[in-house]
Short mmCIF file of C-alpha atoms in Angstrom, two decimals:
data_model
loop_
_atom_site.label_atom_id
_atom_site.label_comp_id
_atom_site.label_asym_id
_atom_site.label_seq_id
_atom_site.Cartn_x
_atom_site.Cartn_y
_atom_site.Cartn_z
CA UNK A 298 -13.06 -20.01 57.09
CA UNK A 299 -13.39 -20.56 60.81
CA UNK A 300 -12.75 -23.89 62.50
CA UNK A 301 -15.12 -25.37 65.04
CA UNK A 302 -12.37 -24.94 67.65
CA UNK A 303 -12.10 -21.22 66.88
CA UNK A 304 -15.88 -20.83 66.93
CA UNK A 305 -15.77 -22.07 70.54
CA UNK A 306 -12.97 -19.62 71.42
CA UNK A 307 -10.45 -22.40 71.96
CA UNK A 308 -6.85 -22.42 70.77
CA UNK A 309 -6.09 -24.53 67.70
CA UNK A 310 -3.69 -27.41 68.16
CA UNK A 311 -1.53 -28.35 65.18
CA UNK A 312 -1.99 -32.11 65.07
CA UNK A 313 0.25 -32.55 62.03
CA UNK A 314 3.10 -30.69 63.71
CA UNK A 315 2.62 -32.74 66.88
CA UNK A 316 2.64 -36.06 65.01
CA UNK A 317 5.70 -35.10 62.95
CA UNK A 318 7.95 -34.41 65.94
CA UNK A 319 11.07 -36.56 66.17
CA UNK A 320 10.34 -37.33 69.81
CA UNK A 321 7.19 -36.91 71.88
CA UNK A 322 7.43 -36.80 75.65
CA UNK A 323 4.98 -38.47 78.01
CA UNK A 324 3.77 -35.02 79.06
CA UNK A 325 3.07 -34.12 75.42
CA UNK A 326 1.22 -37.41 74.86
CA UNK A 327 -0.88 -36.76 77.96
CA UNK A 328 -1.73 -33.24 76.76
CA UNK A 329 -2.60 -34.53 73.28
CA UNK A 330 -4.79 -37.26 74.75
CA UNK A 331 -6.74 -34.67 76.76
CA UNK A 332 -7.28 -32.63 73.58
CA UNK A 333 -8.22 -35.65 71.48
CA UNK A 334 -11.10 -36.74 73.73
CA UNK A 335 -12.86 -33.37 73.44
CA UNK A 336 -14.75 -32.82 70.17
CA UNK A 337 -13.94 -29.11 70.30
CA UNK A 338 -10.16 -29.61 70.38
CA UNK A 339 -9.77 -32.95 68.64
CA UNK A 340 -8.79 -33.36 64.99
CA UNK A 341 -12.46 -32.99 64.00
CA UNK A 342 -12.66 -29.72 65.93
CA UNK A 343 -9.90 -28.33 63.73
CA UNK A 344 -12.27 -28.59 60.77
CA UNK A 345 -14.74 -26.01 59.45
CA UNK A 346 -17.50 -24.97 61.83
CA UNK A 347 -20.24 -25.47 59.23
CA UNK A 348 -20.02 -29.25 59.52
CA UNK A 349 -23.25 -30.33 61.23
CA UNK A 350 -22.59 -31.36 64.83
CA UNK A 351 -24.36 -32.60 67.92
CA UNK A 352 -24.55 -30.40 71.03
CA UNK A 353 -21.24 -31.64 72.40
CA UNK A 354 -19.49 -31.01 69.10
CA UNK A 355 -19.40 -34.52 67.70
CA UNK A 356 -19.99 -34.51 63.94
CA UNK A 357 -23.37 -35.81 62.76
CA UNK A 358 -21.70 -37.43 59.76
CA UNK A 359 -21.17 -41.03 60.87
CA UNK A 360 -17.98 -41.49 58.86
CA UNK A 361 -16.39 -38.35 60.30
CA UNK A 362 -17.61 -39.30 63.78
CA UNK A 363 -16.01 -42.73 63.51
CA UNK A 364 -12.78 -41.24 62.17
CA UNK A 365 -12.71 -38.91 65.17
CA UNK A 366 -13.11 -41.87 67.51
CA UNK A 367 -10.33 -43.72 65.67
CA UNK A 368 -8.08 -40.69 65.97
CA UNK A 369 -8.61 -40.55 69.72
CA UNK A 370 -7.75 -44.25 69.92
CA UNK A 371 -4.58 -43.67 67.89
CA UNK A 372 -3.48 -40.88 70.22
CA UNK A 373 -4.39 -42.91 73.31
CA UNK A 374 -2.27 -45.84 72.07
CA UNK A 375 0.52 -43.55 70.80
CA UNK A 376 0.21 -45.02 67.32
CA UNK A 377 1.72 -42.21 65.27
CA UNK A 378 1.26 -43.73 61.82
CA UNK A 379 -2.37 -44.66 62.46
CA UNK A 380 -2.99 -41.16 63.84
CA UNK A 381 -1.42 -39.58 60.73
CA UNK A 382 -3.45 -41.79 58.40
CA UNK A 383 -6.65 -41.08 60.30
CA UNK A 384 -5.97 -37.34 60.44
CA UNK A 385 -5.61 -37.28 56.66
CA UNK A 386 -8.93 -39.12 56.31
CA UNK A 387 -10.57 -36.61 58.69
CA UNK A 388 -9.29 -33.73 56.60
CA UNK A 389 -10.47 -35.32 53.35
CA UNK A 390 -13.92 -36.19 54.70
CA UNK A 391 -14.30 -32.73 56.20
CA UNK A 392 -13.43 -31.22 52.84
CA UNK A 393 -16.14 -33.31 51.19
CA UNK A 394 -18.69 -32.19 53.77
CA UNK A 395 -17.87 -28.49 53.51
CA UNK A 396 -18.23 -28.64 49.72
CA UNK A 397 -21.85 -29.72 50.26
CA UNK A 398 -22.72 -26.45 51.98
CA UNK A 399 -22.60 -22.94 50.61
CA UNK A 400 -19.83 -21.24 52.56
CA UNK A 401 -19.37 -17.46 52.66
CA UNK A 402 -17.97 -14.96 55.15
CA UNK A 403 -16.17 -17.00 57.77
CA UNK A 404 -17.71 -20.19 56.44
CA UNK A 405 -21.14 -19.66 57.99
CA UNK A 406 -23.97 -21.90 56.81
CA UNK A 407 -26.22 -20.10 54.30
CA UNK A 408 -28.61 -22.82 53.19
#
């Protein structure tokens, strides 16, 4: 399977690893904030590229879209637990959405 981030030739960012660090510097928070406000590199961008999206990369699924916005807020406010909880919800919702499509060969839509 290919993530949306990979499909746009961007480097994946490991959000779980970032959020599980013992200490996060201001520079790291700033970098993470920059990534979180871009649909390609945010937590939603790390999900499968078959999830229907708008031109800028925002998911068309309203629940996933709102979770992405909540994740950005959590990163912006440096709320690690809220970010972790939201990231898990993003991963679960994304899993539900990808099960609705028929995925083969790099998870390309085949409907």
